Coordinates of C-alpha atoms in Angstrom, one line a residue:
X27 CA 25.6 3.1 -7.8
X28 CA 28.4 3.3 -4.8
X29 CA 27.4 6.6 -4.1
X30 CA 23.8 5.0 -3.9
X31 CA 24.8 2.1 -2.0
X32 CA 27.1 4.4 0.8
X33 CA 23.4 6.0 1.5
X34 CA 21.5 2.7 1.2
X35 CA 24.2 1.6 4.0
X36 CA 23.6 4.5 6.5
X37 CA 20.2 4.4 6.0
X38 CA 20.2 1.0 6.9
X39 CA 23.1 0.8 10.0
X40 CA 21.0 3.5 11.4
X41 CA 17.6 1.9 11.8
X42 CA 19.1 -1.3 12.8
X43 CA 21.1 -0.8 15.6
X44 CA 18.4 1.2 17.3
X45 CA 17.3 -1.0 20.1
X46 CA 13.5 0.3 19.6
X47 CA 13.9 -1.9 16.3
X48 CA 15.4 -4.9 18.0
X49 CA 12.4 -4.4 20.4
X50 CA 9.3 -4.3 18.1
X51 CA 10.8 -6.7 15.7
X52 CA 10.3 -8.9 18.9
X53 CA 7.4 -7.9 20.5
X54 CA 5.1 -7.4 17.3
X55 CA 4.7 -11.5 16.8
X56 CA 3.9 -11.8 20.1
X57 CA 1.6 -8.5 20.1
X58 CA -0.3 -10.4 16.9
X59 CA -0.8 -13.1 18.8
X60 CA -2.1 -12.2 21.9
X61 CA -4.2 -9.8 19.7
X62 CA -5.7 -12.9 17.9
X63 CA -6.3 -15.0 20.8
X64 CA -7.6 -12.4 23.4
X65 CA -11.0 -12.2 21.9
X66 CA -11.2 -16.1 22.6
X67 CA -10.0 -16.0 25.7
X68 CA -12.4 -13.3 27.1
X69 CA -15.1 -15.2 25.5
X70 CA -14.3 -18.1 27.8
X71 CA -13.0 -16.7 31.0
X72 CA -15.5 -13.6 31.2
X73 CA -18.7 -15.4 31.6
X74 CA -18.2 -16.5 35.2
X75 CA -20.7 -18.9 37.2
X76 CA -23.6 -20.4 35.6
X77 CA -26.5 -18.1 36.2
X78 CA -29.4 -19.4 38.0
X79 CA -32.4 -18.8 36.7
X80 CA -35.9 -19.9 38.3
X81 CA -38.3 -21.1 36.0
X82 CA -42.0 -20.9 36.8
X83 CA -44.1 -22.4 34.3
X84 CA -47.7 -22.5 33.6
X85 CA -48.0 -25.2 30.4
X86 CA -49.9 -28.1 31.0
X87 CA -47.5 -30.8 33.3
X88 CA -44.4 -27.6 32.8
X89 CA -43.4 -30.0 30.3
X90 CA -41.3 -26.6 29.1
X91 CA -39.6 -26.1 32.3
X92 CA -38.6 -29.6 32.4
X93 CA -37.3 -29.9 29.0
X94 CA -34.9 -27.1 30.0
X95 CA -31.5 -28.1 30.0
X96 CA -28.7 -26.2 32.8
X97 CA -25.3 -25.8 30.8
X98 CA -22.0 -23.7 31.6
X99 CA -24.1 -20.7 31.4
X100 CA -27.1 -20.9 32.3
X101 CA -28.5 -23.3 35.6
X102 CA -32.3 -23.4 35.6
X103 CA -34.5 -24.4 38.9
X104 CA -38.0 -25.2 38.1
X105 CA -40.3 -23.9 40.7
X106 CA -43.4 -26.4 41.9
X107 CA -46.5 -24.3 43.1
X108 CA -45.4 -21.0 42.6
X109 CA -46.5 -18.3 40.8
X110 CA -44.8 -16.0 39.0
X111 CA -45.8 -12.7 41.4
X112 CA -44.8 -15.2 44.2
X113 CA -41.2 -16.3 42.5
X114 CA -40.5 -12.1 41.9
X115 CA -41.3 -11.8 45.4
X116 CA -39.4 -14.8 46.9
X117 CA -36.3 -14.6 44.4
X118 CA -35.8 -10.9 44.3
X119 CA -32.0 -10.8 46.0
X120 CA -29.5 -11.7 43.3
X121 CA -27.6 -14.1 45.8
X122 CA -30.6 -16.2 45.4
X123 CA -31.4 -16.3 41.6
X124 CA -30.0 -14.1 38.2
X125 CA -33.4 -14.0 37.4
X126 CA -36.8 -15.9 37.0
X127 CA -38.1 -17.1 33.6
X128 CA -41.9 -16.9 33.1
X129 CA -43.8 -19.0 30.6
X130 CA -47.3 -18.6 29.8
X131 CA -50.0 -21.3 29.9
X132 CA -50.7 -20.9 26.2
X133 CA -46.7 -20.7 25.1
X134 CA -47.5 -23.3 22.3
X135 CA -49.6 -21.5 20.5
X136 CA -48.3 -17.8 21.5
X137 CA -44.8 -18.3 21.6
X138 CA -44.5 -15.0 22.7
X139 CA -45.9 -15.1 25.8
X140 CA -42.7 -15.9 27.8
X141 CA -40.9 -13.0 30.2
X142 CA -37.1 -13.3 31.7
X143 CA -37.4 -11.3 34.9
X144 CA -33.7 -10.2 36.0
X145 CA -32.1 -9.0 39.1
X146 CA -29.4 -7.6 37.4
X147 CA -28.1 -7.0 33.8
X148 CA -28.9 -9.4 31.2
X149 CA -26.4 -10.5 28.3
X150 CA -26.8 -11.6 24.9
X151 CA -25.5 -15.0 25.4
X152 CA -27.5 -15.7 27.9
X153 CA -30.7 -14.5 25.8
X154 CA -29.6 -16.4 23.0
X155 CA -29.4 -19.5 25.1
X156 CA -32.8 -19.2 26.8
X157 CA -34.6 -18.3 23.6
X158 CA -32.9 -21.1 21.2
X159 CA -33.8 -23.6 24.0
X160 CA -37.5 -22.6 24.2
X161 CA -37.4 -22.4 20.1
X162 CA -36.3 -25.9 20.2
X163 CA -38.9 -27.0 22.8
X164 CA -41.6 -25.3 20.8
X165 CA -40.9 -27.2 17.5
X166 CA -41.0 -30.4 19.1
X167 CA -44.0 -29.3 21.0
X168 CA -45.8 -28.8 17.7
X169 CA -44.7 -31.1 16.3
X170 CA -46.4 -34.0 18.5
X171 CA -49.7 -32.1 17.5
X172 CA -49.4 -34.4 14.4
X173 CA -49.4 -37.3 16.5
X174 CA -46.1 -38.7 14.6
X175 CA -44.8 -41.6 16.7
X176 CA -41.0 -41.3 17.5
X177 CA -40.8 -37.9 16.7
X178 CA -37.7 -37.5 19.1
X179 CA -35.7 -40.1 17.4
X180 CA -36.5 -38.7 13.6
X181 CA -35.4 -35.1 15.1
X182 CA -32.0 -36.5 16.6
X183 CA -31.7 -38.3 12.5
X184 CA -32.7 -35.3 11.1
X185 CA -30.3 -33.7 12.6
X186 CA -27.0 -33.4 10.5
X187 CA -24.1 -31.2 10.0
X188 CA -23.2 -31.7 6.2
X189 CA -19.1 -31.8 5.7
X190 CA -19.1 -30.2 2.4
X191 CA -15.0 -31.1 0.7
X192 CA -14.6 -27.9 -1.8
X193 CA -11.7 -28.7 -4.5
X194 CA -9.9 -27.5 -7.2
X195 CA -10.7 -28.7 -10.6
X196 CA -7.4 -29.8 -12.4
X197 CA -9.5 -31.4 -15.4
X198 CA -7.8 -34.9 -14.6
X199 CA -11.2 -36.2 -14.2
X200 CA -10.0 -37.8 -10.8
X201 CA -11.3 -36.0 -7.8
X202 CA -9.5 -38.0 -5.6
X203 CA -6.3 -36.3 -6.1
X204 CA -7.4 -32.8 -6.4
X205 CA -6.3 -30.0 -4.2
X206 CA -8.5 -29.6 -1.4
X207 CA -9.1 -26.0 -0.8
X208 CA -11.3 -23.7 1.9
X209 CA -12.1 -20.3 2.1
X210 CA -12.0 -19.7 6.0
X211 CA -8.6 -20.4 5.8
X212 CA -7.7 -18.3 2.8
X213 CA -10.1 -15.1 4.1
X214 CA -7.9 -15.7 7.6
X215 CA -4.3 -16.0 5.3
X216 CA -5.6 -12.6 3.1
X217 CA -7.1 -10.5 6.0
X218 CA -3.7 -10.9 8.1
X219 CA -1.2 -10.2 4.6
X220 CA -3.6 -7.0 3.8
X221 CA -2.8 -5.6 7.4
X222 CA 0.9 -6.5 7.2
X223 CA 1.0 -4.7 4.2
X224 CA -0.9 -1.7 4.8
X225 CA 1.2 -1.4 8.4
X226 CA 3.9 -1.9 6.6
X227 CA 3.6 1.2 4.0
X228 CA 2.3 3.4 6.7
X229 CA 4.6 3.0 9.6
X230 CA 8.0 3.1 6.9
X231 CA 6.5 5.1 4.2
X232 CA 6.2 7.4 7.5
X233 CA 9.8 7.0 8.5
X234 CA 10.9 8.6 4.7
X235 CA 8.8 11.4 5.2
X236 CA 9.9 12.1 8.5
X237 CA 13.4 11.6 7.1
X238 CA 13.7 13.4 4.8
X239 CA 12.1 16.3 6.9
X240 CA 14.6 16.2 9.4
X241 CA 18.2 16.2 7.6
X242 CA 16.0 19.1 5.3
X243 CA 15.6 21.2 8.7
X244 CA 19.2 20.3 9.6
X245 CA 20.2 21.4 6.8
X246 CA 22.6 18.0 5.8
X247 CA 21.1 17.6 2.4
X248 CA 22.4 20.9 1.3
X249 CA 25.7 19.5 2.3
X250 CA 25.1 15.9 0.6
X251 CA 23.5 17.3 -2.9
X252 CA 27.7 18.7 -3.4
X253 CA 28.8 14.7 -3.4
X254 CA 25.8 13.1 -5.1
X255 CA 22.1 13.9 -6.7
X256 CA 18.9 14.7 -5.6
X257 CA 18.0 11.2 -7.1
X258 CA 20.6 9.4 -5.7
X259 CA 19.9 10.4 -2.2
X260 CA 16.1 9.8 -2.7
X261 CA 17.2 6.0 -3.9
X262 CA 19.2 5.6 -1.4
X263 CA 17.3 6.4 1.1
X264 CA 14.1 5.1 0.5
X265 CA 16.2 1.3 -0.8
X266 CA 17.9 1.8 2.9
X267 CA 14.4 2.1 4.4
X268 CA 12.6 -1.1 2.5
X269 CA 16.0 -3.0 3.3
X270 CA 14.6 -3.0 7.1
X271 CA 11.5 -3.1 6.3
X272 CA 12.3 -6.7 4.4
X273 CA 14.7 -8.0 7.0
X274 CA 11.8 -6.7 9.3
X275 CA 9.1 -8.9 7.9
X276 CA 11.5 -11.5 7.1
X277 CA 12.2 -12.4 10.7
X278 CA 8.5 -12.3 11.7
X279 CA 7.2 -14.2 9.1
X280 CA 9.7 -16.9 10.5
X281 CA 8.3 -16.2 14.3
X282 CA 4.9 -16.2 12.9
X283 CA 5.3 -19.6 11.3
X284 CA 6.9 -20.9 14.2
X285 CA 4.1 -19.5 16.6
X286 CA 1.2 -21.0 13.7
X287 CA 0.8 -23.7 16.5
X288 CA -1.1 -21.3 19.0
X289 CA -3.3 -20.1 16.6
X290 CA -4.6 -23.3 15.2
X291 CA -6.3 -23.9 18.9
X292 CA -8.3 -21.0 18.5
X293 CA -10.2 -21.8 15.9
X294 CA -13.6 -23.3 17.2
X295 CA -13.9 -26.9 18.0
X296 CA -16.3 -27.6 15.4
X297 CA -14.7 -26.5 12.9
X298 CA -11.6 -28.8 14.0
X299 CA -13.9 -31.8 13.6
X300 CA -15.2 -30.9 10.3
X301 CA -13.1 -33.4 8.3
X302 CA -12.7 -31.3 5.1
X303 CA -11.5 -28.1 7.0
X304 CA -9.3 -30.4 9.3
X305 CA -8.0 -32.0 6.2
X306 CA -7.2 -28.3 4.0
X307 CA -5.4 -27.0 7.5
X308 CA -3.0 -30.1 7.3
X309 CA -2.6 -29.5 3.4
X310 CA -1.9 -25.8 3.4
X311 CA 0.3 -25.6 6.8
X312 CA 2.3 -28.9 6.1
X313 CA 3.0 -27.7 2.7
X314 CA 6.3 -25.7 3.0
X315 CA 5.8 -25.1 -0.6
X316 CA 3.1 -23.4 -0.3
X317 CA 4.4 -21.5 2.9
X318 CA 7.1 -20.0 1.3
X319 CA 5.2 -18.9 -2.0
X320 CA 3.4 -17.0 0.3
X321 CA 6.0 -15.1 1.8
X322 CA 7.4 -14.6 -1.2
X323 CA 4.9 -12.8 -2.5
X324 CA 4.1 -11.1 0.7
X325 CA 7.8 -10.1 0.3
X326 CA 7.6 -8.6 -3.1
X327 CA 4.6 -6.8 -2.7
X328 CA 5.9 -5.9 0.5
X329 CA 9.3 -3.9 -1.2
X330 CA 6.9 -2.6 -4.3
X331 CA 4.3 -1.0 -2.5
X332 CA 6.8 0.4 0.0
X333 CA 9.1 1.8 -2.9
X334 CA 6.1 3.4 -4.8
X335 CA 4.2 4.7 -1.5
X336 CA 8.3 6.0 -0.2
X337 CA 9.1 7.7 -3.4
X338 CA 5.5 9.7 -2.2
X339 CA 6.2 10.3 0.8
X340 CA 10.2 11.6 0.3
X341 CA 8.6 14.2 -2.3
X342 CA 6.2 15.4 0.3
X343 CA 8.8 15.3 2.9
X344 CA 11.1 17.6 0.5
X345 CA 8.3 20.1 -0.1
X346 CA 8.0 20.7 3.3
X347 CA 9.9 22.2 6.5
X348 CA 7.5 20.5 9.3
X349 CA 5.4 17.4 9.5
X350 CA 2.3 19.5 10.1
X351 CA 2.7 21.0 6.6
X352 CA 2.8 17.4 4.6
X353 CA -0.7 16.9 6.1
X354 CA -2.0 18.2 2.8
X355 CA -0.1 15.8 0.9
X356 CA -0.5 12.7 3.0
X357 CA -4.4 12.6 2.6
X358 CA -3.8 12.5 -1.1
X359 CA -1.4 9.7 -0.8
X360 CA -3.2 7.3 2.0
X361 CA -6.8 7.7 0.1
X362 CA -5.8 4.6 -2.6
X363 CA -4.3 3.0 0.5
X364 CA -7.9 3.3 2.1
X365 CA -9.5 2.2 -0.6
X366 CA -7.6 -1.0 -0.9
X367 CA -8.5 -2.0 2.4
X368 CA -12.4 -1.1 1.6
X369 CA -12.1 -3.5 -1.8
X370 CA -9.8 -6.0 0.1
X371 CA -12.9 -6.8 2.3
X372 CA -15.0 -7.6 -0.5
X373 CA -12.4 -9.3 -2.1
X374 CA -13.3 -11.8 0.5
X375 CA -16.8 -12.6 -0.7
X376 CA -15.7 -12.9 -4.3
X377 CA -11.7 -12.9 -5.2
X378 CA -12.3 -13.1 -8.9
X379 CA -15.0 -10.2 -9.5
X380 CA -13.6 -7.5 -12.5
X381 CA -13.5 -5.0 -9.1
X382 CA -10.9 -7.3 -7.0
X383 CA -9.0 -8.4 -10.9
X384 CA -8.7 -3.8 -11.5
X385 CA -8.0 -3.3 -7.9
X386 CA -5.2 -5.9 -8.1
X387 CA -3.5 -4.5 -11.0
X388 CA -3.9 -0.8 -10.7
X389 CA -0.7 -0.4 -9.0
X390 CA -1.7 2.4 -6.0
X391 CA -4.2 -0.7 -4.5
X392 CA -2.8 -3.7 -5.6
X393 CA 0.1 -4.4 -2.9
X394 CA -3.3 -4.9 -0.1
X395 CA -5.8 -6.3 -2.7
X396 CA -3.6 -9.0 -4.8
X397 CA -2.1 -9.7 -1.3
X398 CA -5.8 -10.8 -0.2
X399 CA -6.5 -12.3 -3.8
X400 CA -3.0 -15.0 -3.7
X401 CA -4.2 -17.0 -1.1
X402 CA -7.8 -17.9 -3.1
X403 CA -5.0 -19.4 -5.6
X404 CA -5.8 -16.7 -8.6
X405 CA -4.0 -17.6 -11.7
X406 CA -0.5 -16.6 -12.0
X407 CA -0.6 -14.2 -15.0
X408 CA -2.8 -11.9 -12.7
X409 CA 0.4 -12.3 -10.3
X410 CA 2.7 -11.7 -12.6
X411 CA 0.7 -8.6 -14.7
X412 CA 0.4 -7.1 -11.2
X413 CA 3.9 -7.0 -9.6
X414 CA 5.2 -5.7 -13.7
X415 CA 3.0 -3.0 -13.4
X416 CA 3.8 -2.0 -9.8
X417 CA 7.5 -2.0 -10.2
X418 CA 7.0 0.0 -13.4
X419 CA 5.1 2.5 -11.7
X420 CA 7.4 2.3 -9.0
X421 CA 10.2 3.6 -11.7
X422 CA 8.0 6.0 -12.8
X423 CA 7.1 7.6 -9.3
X424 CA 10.4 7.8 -8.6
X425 CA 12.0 9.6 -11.4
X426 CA 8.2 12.4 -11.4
X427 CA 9.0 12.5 -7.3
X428 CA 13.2 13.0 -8.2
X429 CA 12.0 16.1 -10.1
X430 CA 10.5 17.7 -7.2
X431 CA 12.9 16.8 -4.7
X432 CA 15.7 18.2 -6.6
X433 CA 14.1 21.8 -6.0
X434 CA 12.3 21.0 -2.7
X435 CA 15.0 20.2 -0.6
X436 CA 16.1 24.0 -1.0
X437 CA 12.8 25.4 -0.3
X438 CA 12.7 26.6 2.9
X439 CA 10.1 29.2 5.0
X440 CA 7.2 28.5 2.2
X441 CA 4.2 26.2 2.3
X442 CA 4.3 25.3 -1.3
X443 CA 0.7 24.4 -3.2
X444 CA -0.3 22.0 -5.9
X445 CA 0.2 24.5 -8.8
X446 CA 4.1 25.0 -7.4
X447 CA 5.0 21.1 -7.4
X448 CA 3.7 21.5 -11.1
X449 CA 5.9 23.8 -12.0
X450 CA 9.3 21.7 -10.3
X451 CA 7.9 19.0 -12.4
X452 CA 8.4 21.0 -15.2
X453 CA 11.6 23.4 -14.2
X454 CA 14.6 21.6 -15.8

């Protein structure tokens, strides 16, 4: 075990002091977040000016025109006495108009008999906001035809957002006291852990292979194999590796909790005012219980999918002289990485189907897919039944990835194949 822990050490001073890890262990929290909040911010800073849009229409009294409402995106002009070959004509120079909307005499009963001429390219906002306008015009349009009296008013009752309050049933009978729960949050929690983890067991699963590539080309492990085994070498440096890679995570979980606070304005307005969701984001960020079981997992699954994907990649890395060579082998390992994240997105639609429960447990998939599965609050022996047989596969990986590495590191000039790493398996 010292002789372990000497390479554990170097593996782990080495990566460390490198100021490229000082840098991204900085910048990727701040990366993440800019990342998250950049689509929002496009969304509200790339639309610009309202457009104006000139509206000629034929309906008895234009009662369409004038039941048109200007917003931040759109600015509509009706046009008295015009008609629509005129307006083209007249409002042709996009300094004077975006475009002209059209609508036909018989728009009631022909709803598509409405044209939006442009100057210029369209969007689908601005569609979207034309046509749901003239769809809501058109339903209160037909609507009079019944001749129901205060048909506005009974529209404007009508219409109502239901808050629906989703909890957990603790079988106290008391729903007053139940945990509040939502799945927006939770899908949000799971999709971001699933990426963590699978960036995490690329970019330092990666770092083994490469590693071990390197002192194999340089020759050093022929040198190290005199003071200590192939197996301690391969433990050390793969314990080394997930050493940063927890101390990594560690720190930017603590950013990333500390940075929560930019996130939460993101989210859409009104979903802030639905009380229920407003009520579950107070519950499950102002619990630091809950906070830190989530790291804690997240740290556990973390270290045992890094130490069963590393043991991988150091036997690849000891088959081979040059990266271009492990090509063959890294397909083989990243396909069950792929397929986590495939079933990690439908783990979002339903968390406790037989397909998420298999994908959780079967070790290969389960660091990504139990990862997404923890925050819909699974029960615990799922938890417990999946990290067991992850770290036991783990031990098993290593010792069947020991056994080639013992004879790979001395293979040099030779691509080897499939058939040959069965026959190190079996050389004693």
């Amino acid at each position: 075990m010292s002789r372990i822990g000497i390479i554990i050490s170097r593996e782990f001073k080495e990566r460390v002091q490198k100021k490229s890890f000082i840098i991204m262990t900085i910048l990727t929290p701040v990366l993440m977040i800019a990342l998250g909040a950049a689509p929002t911010l496009m969304m509200l800073h790339s639309t610009g000016d309202a457009k104006q849009i000139v509206v000629v229409d034929d309906t008895e009294g234009a009662f369409v025109g004038r039941a048109l409402k200007s917003g931040s995106l759109v600015s509509f002009q009706l046009l008295e006495n015009m008609t629509r070959q005129e307006a083209i004509v007249a409002y042709s120079d996009e300094d004077k108009a975006f475009g002209i909307l059209w609508v036909g005499r018989d728009f009631v009963r022909h709803p598509d008999n409405v044209k939006l001429i442009t100057n210029t390219s369209s969007s689908v906002m601005i569609e979207e906001e034309i046509s749901g306008q003239l769809s809501d015009i058109l339903k209160v349009a037909r609507l009079h035809e019944y001749n129901i009296d205060n048909i506005e008013q009974i529209l404007a009752d009508a219409d109502v957002k239901v808050s629906l309050a989703t909890m957990k049933n603790d079988g106290s009978g008391d729903d007053g006291n139940m945990e509040q729960m939502s799945s927006d949050i939770a899908t949000m929690i799971s999709l971001v852990f699933g990426m963590m983890l699978y960036m995490f067991i690329i970019i330092y699963g990666q770092q083994v292979l490469a590693s071990v590539i390197e002192e194999k080309q340089s020759r050093v492990l022929d040198v190290m194999v005199t003071s200590c085994t192939p197996f301690e070498m391969m433990m050390g440096k793969i314990l080394g590796i997930a050493a940063v890679a927890a101390v990594q995570v560690a720190i930017w979980c603590v950013l990333i909790s500390f940075a929560s606070q930019f996130l939460i304005p993101m989210i859409p307005m009104e979903e802030m005012e639905n009380p229920a969701f407003a009520s579950t984001i107070s519950t499950t960020f102002g619990d630091i219980f809950y906070i830190l079981k989530l790291f804690a997992m997240l740290l556990l699954y973390i270290i045992g999918g890094f130490l069963l994907y590393a043991s991988l990649f150091a036997a690849a890395g000891s088959a081979v002289d040059v990266n271009q060579d492990a090509q063959q082998f890294n397909t083989i390992i990243m396909l069950p990485i792929i397929l986590g994240l495939i079933v990690m997105m439908s783990v979002f639609n339903d968390p406790n189907s037989p397909m998420a429960l298999w994908f959780s447990i079967i070790p290969f998939t389960s660091p990504i897919v139990m990862m997404a599965r923890i925050p819909f609050d699974i029960p615990f022996w799922q938890i417990a039944v999946s990290l067991t047989t992850l770290y036991a596969s783990f031990i098993l990986s290593t010792w069947i990835a020991a056994r080639i590495y013992r004879i790979g590191i001395f293979m040099h000039g030779k691509k080897p194949s499939w058939k040959d790493l069965g026959s190190w398996l079996r050389t004693k």
